GROMACS .gro file of C-alpha atoms in nm:
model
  430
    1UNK     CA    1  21.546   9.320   2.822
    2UNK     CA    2  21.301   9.035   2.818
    3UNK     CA    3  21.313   8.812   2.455
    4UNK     CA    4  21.023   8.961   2.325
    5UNK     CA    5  21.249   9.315   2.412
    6UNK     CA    6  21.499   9.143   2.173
    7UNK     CA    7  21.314   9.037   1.925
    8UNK     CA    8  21.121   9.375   1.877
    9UNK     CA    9  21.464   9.533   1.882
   10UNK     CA   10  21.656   9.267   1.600
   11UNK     CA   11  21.374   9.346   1.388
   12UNK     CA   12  21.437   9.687   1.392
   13UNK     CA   13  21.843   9.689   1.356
   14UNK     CA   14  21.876   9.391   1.127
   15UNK     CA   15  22.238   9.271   1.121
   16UNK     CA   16  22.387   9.463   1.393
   17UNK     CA   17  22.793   9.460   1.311
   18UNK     CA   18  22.979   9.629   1.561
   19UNK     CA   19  23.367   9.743   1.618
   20UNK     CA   20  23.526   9.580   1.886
   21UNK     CA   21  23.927   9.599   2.082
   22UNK     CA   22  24.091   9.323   1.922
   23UNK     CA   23  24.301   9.064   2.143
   24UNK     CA   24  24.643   8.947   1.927
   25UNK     CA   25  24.925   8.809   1.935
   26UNK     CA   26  25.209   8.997   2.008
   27UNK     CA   27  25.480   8.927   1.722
   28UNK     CA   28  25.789   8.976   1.925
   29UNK     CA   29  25.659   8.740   2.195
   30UNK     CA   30  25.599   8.448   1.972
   31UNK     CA   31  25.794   8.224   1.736
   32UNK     CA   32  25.548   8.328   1.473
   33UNK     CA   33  25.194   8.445   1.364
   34UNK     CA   34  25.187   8.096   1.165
   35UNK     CA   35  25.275   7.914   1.485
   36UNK     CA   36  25.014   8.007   1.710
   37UNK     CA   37  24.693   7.972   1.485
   38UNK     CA   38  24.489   7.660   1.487
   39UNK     CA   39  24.162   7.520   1.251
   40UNK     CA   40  23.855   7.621   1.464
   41UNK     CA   41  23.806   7.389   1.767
   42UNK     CA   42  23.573   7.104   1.587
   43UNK     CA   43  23.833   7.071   1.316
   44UNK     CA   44  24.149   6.997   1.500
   45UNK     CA   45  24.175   6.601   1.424
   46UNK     CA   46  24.235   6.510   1.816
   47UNK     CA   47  24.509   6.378   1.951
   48UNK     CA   48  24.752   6.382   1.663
   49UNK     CA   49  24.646   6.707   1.545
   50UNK     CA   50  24.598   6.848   1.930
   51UNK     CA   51  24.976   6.744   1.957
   52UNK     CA   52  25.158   6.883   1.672
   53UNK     CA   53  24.974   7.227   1.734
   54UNK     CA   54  25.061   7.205   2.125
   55UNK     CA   55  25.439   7.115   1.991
   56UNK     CA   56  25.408   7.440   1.748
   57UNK     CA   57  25.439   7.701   1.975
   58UNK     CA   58  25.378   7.676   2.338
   59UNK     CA   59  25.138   8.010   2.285
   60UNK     CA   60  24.947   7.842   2.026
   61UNK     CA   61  24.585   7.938   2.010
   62UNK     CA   62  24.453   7.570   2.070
   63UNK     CA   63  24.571   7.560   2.443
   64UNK     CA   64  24.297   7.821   2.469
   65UNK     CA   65  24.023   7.634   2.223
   66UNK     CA   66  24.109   7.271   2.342
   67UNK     CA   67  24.269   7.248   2.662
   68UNK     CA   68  24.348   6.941   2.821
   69UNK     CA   69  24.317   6.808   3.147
   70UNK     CA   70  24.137   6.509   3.347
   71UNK     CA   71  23.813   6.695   3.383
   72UNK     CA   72  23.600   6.942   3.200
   73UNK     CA   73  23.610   7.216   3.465
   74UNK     CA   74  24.038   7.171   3.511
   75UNK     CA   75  24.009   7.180   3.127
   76UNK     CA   76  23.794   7.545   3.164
   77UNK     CA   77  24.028   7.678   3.429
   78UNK     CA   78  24.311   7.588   3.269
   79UNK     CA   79  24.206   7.784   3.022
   80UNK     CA   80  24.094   8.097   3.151
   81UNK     CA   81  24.455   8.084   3.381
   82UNK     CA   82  24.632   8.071   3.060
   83UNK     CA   83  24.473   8.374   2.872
   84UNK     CA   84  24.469   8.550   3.173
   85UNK     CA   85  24.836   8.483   3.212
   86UNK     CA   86  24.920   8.558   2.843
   87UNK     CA   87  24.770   8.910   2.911
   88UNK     CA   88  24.980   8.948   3.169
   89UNK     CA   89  25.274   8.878   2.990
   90UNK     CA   90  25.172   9.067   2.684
   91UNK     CA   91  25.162   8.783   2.514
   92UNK     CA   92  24.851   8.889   2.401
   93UNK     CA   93  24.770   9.286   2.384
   94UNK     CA   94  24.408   9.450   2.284
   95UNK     CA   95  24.441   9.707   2.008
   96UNK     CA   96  24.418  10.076   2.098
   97UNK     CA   97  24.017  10.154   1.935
   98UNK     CA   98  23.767   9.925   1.893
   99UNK     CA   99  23.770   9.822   1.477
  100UNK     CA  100  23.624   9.561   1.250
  101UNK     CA  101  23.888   9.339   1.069
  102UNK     CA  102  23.934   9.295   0.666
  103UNK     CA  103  24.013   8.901   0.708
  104UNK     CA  104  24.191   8.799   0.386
  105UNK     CA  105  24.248   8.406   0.304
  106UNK     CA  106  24.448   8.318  -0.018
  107UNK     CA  107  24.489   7.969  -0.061
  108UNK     CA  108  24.798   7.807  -0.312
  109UNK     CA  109  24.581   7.768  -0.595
  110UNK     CA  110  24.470   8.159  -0.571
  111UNK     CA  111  24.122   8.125  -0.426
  112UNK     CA  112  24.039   8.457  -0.266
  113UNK     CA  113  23.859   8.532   0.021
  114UNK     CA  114  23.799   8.843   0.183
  115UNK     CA  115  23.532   8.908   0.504
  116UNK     CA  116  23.497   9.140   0.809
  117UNK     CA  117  23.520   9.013   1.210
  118UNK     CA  118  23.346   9.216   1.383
  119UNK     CA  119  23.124   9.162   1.728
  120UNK     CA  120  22.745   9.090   1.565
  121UNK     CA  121  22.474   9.123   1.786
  122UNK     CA  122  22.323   8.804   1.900
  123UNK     CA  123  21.943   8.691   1.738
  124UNK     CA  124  21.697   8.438   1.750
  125UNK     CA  125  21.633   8.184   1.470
  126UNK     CA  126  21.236   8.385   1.481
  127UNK     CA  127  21.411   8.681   1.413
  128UNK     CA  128  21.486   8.585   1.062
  129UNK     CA  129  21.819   8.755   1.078
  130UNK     CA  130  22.111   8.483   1.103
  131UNK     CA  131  21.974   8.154   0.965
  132UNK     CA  132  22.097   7.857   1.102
  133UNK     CA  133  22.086   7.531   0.893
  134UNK     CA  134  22.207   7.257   1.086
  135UNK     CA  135  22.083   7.134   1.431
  136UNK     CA  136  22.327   7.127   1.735
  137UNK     CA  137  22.409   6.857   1.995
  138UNK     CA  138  22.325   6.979   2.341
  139UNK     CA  139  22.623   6.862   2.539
  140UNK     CA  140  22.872   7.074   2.268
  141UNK     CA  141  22.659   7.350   2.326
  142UNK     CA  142  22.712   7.331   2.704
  143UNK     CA  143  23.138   7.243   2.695
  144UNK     CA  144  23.133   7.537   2.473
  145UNK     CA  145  22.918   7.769   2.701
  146UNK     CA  146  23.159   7.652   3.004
  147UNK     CA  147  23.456   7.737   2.787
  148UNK     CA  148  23.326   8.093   2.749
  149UNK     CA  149  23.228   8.173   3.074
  150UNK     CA  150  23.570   8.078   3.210
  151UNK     CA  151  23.751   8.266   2.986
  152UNK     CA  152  23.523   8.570   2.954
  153UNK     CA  153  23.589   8.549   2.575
  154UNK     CA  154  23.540   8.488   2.236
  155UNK     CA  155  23.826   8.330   2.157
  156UNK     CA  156  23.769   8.236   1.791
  157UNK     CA  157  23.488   8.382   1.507
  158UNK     CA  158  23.239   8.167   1.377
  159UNK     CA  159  23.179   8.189   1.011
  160UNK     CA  160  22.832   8.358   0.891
  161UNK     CA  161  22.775   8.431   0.472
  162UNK     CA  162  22.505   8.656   0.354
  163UNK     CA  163  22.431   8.774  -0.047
  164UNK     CA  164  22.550   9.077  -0.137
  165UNK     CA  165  22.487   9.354  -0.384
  166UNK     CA  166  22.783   9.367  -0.603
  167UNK     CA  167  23.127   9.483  -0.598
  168UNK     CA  168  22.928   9.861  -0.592
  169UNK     CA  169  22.782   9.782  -0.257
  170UNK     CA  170  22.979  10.012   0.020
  171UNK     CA  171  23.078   9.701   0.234
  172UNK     CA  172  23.206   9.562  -0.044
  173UNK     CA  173  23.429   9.902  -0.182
  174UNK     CA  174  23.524   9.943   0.176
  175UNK     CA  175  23.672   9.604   0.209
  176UNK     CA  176  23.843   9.604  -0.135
  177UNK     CA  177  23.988   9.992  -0.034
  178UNK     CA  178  24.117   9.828   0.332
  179UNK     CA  179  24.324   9.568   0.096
  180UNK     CA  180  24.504   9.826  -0.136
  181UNK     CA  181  24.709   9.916   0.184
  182UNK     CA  182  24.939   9.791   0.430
  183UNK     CA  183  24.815   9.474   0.605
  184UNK     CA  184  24.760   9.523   1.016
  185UNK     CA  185  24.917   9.110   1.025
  186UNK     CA  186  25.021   8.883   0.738
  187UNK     CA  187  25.137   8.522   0.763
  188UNK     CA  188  25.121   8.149   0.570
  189UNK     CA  189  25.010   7.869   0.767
  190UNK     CA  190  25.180   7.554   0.711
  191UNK     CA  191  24.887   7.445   0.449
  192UNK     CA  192  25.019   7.694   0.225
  193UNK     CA  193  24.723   7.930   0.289
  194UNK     CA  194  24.770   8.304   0.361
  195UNK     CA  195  24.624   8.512   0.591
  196UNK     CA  196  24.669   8.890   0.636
  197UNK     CA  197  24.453   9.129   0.885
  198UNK     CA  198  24.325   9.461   0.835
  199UNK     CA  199  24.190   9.736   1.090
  200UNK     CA  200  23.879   9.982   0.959
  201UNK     CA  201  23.838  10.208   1.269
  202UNK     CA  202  23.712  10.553   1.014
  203UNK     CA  203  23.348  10.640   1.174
  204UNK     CA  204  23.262  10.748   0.784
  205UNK     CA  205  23.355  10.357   0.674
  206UNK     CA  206  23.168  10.185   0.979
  207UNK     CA  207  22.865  10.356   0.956
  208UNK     CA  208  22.818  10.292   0.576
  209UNK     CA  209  22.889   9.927   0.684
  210UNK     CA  210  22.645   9.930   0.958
  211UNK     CA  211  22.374  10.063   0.687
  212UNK     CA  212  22.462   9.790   0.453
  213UNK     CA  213  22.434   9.499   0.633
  214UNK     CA  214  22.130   9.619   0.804
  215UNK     CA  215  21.918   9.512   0.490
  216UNK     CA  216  22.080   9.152   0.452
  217UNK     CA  217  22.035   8.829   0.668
  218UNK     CA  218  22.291   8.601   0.725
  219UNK     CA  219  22.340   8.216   0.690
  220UNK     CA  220  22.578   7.995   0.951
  221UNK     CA  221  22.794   7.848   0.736
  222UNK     CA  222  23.074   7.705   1.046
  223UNK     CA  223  23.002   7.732   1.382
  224UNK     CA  224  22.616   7.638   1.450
  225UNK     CA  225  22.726   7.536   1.845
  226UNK     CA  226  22.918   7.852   1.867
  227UNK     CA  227  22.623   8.044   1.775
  228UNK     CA  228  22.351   7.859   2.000
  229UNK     CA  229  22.670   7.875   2.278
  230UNK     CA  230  22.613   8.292   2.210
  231UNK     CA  231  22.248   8.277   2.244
  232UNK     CA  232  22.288   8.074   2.573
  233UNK     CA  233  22.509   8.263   2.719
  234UNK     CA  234  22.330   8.628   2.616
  235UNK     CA  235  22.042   8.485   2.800
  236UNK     CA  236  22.195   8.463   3.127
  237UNK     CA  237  22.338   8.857   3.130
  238UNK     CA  238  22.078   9.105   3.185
  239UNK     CA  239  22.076   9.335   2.874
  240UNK     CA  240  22.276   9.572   2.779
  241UNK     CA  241  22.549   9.404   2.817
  242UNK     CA  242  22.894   9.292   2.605
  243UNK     CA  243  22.682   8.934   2.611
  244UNK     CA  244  22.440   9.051   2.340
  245UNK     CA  245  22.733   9.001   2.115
  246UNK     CA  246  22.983   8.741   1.940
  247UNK     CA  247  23.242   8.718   1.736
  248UNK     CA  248  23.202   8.628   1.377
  249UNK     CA  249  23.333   8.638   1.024
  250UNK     CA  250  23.112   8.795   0.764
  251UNK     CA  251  23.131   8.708   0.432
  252UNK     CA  252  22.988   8.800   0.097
  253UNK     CA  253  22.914   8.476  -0.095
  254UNK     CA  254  22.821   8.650  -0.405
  255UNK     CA  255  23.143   8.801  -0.435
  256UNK     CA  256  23.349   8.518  -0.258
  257UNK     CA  257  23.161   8.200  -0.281
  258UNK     CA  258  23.305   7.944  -0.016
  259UNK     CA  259  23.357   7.548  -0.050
  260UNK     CA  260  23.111   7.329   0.098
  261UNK     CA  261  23.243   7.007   0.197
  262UNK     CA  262  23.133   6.686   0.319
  263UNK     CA  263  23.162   6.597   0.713
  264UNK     CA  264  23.204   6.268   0.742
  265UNK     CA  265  23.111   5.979   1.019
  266UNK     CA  266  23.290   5.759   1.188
  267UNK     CA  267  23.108   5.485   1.366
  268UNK     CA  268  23.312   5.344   1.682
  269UNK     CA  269  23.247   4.971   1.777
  270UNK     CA  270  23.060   4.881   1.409
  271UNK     CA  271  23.311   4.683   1.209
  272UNK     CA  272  23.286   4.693   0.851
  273UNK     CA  273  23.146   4.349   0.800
  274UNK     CA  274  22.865   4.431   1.008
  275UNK     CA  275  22.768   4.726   0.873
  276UNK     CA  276  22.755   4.585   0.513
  277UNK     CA  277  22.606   4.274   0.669
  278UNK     CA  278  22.277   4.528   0.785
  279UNK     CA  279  22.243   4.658   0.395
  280UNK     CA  280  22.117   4.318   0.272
  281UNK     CA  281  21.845   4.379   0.049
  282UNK     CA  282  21.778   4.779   0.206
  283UNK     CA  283  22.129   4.936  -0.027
  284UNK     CA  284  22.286   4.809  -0.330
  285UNK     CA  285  22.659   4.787  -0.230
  286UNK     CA  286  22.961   4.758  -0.491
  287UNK     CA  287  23.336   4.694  -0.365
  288UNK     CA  288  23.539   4.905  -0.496
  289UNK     CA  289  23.863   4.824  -0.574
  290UNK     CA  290  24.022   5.218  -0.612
  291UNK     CA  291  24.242   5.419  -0.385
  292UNK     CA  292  24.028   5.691  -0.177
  293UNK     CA  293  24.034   5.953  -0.470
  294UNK     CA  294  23.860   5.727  -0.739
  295UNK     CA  295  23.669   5.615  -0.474
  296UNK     CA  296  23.514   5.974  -0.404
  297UNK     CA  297  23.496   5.985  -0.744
  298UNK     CA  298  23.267   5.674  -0.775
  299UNK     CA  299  23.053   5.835  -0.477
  300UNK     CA  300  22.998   6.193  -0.613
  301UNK     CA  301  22.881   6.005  -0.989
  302UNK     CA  302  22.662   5.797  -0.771
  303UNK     CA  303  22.519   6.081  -0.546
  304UNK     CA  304  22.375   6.260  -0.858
  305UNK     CA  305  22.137   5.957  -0.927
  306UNK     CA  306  22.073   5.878  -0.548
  307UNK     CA  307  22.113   5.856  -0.222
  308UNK     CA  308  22.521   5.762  -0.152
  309UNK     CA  309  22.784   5.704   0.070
  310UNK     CA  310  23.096   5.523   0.075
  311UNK     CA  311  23.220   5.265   0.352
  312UNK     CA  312  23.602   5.198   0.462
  313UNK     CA  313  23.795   5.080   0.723
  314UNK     CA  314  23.837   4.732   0.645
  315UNK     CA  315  24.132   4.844   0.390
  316UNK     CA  316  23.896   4.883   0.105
  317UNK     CA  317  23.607   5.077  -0.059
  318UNK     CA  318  23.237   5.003  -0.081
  319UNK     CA  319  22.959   5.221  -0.242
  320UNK     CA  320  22.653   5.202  -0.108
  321UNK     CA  321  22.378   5.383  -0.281
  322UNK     CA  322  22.027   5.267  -0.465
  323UNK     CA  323  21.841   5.267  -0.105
  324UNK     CA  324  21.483   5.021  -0.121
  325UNK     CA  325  21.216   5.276  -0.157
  326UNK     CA  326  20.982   5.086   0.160
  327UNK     CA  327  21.299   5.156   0.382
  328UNK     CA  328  21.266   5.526   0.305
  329UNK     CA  329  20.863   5.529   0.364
  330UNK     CA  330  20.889   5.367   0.694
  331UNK     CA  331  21.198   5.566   0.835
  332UNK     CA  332  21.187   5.884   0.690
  333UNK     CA  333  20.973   6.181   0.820
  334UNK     CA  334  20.737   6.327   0.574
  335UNK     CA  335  20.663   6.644   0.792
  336UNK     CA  336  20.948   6.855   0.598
  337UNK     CA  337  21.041   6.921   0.232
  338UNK     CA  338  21.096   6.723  -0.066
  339UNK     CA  339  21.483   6.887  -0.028
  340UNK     CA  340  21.519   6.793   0.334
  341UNK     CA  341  21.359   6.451   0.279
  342UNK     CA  342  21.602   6.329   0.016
  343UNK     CA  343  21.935   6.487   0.202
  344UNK     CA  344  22.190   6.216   0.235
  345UNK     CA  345  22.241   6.332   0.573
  346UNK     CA  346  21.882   6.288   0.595
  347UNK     CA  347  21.855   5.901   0.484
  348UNK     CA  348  22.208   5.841   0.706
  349UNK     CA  349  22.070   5.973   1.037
  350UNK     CA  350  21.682   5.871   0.965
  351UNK     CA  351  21.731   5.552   0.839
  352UNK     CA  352  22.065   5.380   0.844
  353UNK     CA  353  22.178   5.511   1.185
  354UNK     CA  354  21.860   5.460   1.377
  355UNK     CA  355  21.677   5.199   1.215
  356UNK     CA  356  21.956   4.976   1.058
  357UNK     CA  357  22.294   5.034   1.247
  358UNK     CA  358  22.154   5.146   1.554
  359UNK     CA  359  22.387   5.371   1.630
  360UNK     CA  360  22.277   5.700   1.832
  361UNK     CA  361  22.361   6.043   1.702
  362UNK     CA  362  22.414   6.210   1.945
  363UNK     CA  363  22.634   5.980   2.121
  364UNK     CA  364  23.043   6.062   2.097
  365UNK     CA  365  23.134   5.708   2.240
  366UNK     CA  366  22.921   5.580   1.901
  367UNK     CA  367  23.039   5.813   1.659
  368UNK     CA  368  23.242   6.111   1.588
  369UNK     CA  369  23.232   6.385   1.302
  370UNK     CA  370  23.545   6.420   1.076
  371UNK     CA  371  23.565   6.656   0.819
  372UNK     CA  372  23.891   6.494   0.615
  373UNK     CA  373  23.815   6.178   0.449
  374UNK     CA  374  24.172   6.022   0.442
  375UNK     CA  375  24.139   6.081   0.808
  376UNK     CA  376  23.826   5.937   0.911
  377UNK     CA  377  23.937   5.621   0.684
  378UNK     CA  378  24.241   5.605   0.858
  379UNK     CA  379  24.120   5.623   1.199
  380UNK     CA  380  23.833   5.357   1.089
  381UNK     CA  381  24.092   5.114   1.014
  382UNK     CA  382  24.330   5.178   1.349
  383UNK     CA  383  24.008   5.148   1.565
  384UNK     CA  384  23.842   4.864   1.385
  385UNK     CA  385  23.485   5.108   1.323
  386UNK     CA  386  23.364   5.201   0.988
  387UNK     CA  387  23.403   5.526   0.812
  388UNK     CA  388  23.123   5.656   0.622
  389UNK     CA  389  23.216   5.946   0.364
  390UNK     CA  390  22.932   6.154   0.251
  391UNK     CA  391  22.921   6.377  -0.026
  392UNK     CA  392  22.907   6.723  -0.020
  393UNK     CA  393  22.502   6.924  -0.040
  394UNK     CA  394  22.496   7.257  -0.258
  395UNK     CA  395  22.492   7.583  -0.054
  396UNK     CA  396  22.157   7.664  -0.270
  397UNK     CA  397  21.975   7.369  -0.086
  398UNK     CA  398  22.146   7.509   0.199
  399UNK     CA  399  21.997   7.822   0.199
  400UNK     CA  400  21.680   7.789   0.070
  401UNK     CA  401  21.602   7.489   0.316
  402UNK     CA  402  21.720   7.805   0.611
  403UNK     CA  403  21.524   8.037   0.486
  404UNK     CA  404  21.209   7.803   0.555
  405UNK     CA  405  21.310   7.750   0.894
  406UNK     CA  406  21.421   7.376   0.825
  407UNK     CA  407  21.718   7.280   0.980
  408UNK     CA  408  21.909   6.983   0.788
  409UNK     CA  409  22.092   6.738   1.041
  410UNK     CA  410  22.372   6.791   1.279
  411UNK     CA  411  22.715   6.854   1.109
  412UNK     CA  412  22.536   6.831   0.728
  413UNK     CA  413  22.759   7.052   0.578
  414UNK     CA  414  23.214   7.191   0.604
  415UNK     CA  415  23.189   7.546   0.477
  416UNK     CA  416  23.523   7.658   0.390
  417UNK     CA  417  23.736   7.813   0.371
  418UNK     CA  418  23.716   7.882   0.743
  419UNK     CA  419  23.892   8.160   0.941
  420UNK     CA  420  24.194   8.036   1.123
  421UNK     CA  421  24.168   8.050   1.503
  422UNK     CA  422  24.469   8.293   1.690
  423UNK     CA  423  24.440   8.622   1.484
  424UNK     CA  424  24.188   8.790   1.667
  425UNK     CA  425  24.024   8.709   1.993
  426UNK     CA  426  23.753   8.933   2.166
  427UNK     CA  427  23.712   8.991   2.544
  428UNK     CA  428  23.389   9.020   2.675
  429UNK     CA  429  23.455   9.178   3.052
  430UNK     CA  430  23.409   9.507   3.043
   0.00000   0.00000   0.00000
């Protein structure tokens, strides 16, 4: 089918949901369910976080997500040897029927959070079906794809939201039914969080679903590369084919609104006195003198007046906000909306990073994306860069900037919370 074909057909279907065999983790052939998950891929802080999840469990999901070796295609095979090996061993084991999953996250303070996995079929951004908001970088897009073909796999979901119709909606009293009885998994991760699994196989329940969701669109909230990896790859596998589909985590945000956090920069080679140095007369800039929660404190009052961020790695704090209104003019597209225009992400990338730092984007020996603060600050001050901590954009800019078709830039936005990697994997051979 041609991408016309696939248009023509998305526009029919809407969201396309669809059961699939689940690939998990064998209980009795691991130390335990909490041992073997991982963050998604782009979350693991690399190396010490790589290391202590390598050191959890010698199954653990990340030798699958991140594998390491001294080039990228070792790194691929190594990976697809490994699942194929765990399959082998029944390390790993698809269930019986094909199923979506009730995914249930319960954090320590009680936040709730109940979606479905399921296999979605894959759209295009024209389609006006699954809305991406962020742009991607092409290389990610690319390791990712290589990943994918190795393994023949989806080896973790992607997180997608969409606005639901009420606790009354069938999805929604299906879901809430499937968690009344006895969970298909259940563990706690060692961040206190618990996750438990549910299987919905009843031909009654999936159809209802399927009906549902047909009259919604959906929103990336995590996993922008993973998606664009899905188109890429679907493109290269003549339709129908297992291809058409990936792996995702659908939830309601009207019934379970998610976090959105901050991802924050940090900028290799630019020491903090430099950085500052470039913000004479373009930022005002006040040194804070506050350990890193006062100091996010500072930034969020700040952000509500203008554009802010907050610099570290030179073992203290400095606010930077109040940017001159002729830097903005001459670096900032006015091609987009009033909403994109005045993004922090927006002035960072647009004016700071290209016109006053210098620093490219897209470039991972210049800068790398970190979504905890104390971590990027921490690495900023081992390495000698600068850490710059953004504050957090509302999920109704986020959306409604989507739904125009504007895409805000790359890694704008940490939806969470996000589905742990290692519960359920999908494989795409036939």
């Amino acid at each position: 089918m041609n991408a016309a074909g696939h248009s023509e057909a998305t526009k029919r279907r809407g969201l396309e949901l669809t059961p699939f065999r689940g690939l998990r983790y064998d209980p009795d052939r691991v130390g335990s369910l909490a041992a073997v998950t991982s963050p998604p891929y782009d979350v693991v802080v690399r190396p010490d976080g790589l290391h202590h999840l390598e050191s959890a469990d010698p199954h653990n999901i990340v030798r699958l997500i991140l594998p390491q070796a001294t080039t990228p295609a070792a790194r691929d095979e190594q990976a697809a040897a490994t699942l194929r090996r765990w399959l082998a061993e029944g390390v790993l084991a698809a269930d019986p029927e094909p199923a979506l999953y009730v995914y249930e996250q319960r954090d320590p303070d009680g936040t709730l959070q109940r979606g479905l996995i399921g296999a979605l079929r894959v759209t295009d951004p024209e389609d006006g079906l699954v809305l991406p908001h962020e742009d991607v970088m092409p290389h990610i897009v690319a390791e990712r794809a290589d990943l994918m073909r190795a393994t023949s796999a989806n080896l973790e979901p992607l997180l997608l939201t969409y606005r639901g119709n009420g606790s009354t909606a069938p999805t929604a009293e299906i879901i809430e039914r499937a968690a009344e009885k006895p969970a298909l998994l259940a563990t706690t991760t060692e961040d206190g969080v618990s996750h438990r699994l549910w299987s919905l196989a009843d031909p009654t329940d999936l159809t209802a679903i399927q009906s549902d969701l047909s009259h919604h669109q959906a929103l990336i909230a995590d996993g922008h590369h993973r998606w664009a990896t899905y188109r890429s790859l679907r493109a290269e596998h003549p339709s129908p084919s297992p291809w058409d589909y990936g792996l995702v985590l659908l939830v309601d945000t009207a019934r379970y609104p998610l976090r959105v956090r901050a991802i924050h920069r940090l900028l290799h080679g630019l020491p903090v006195a430099d950085a500052l140095a470039a913000l004479d007369g373009l930022f005002r800039v006040r040194h804070l003198r506050a350990p890193l929660p006062e100091a996010l404190t500072a930034l969020a009052d700040a952000a509500h007046a203008s554009n802010a961020f907050l610099l570290a790695g030179d073992g203290a704090y400095h606010l930077v906000d109040r940017p001159d209104p002729g830097l903005l003019t001459r670096t900032i597209p006015t091609d987009r909306p009033r909403a994109w225009r005045t993004l922090d992400a927006t002035v960072l990338h647009a004016a700071l990073l290209a016109h006053v730092w210098h620093v490219p984007e897209d470039s991972p020996a210049h800068i790398a994306y970190i979504h905890d603060a104390a971590a990027t600050v921490a690495k900023a001050e081992h390495d000698g860069g600068t850490a710059v901590l953004m504050h957090p954009v509302r999920e109704d800019v986020v959306r409604d900037l989507a739904r125009q078709g504007v895409t805000m830039p790359r890694k704008s936005t940490s939806f969470g919370p996000k589905p742990a990697s290692g519960l359920v994997l999908r494989a795409l051979e036939r």
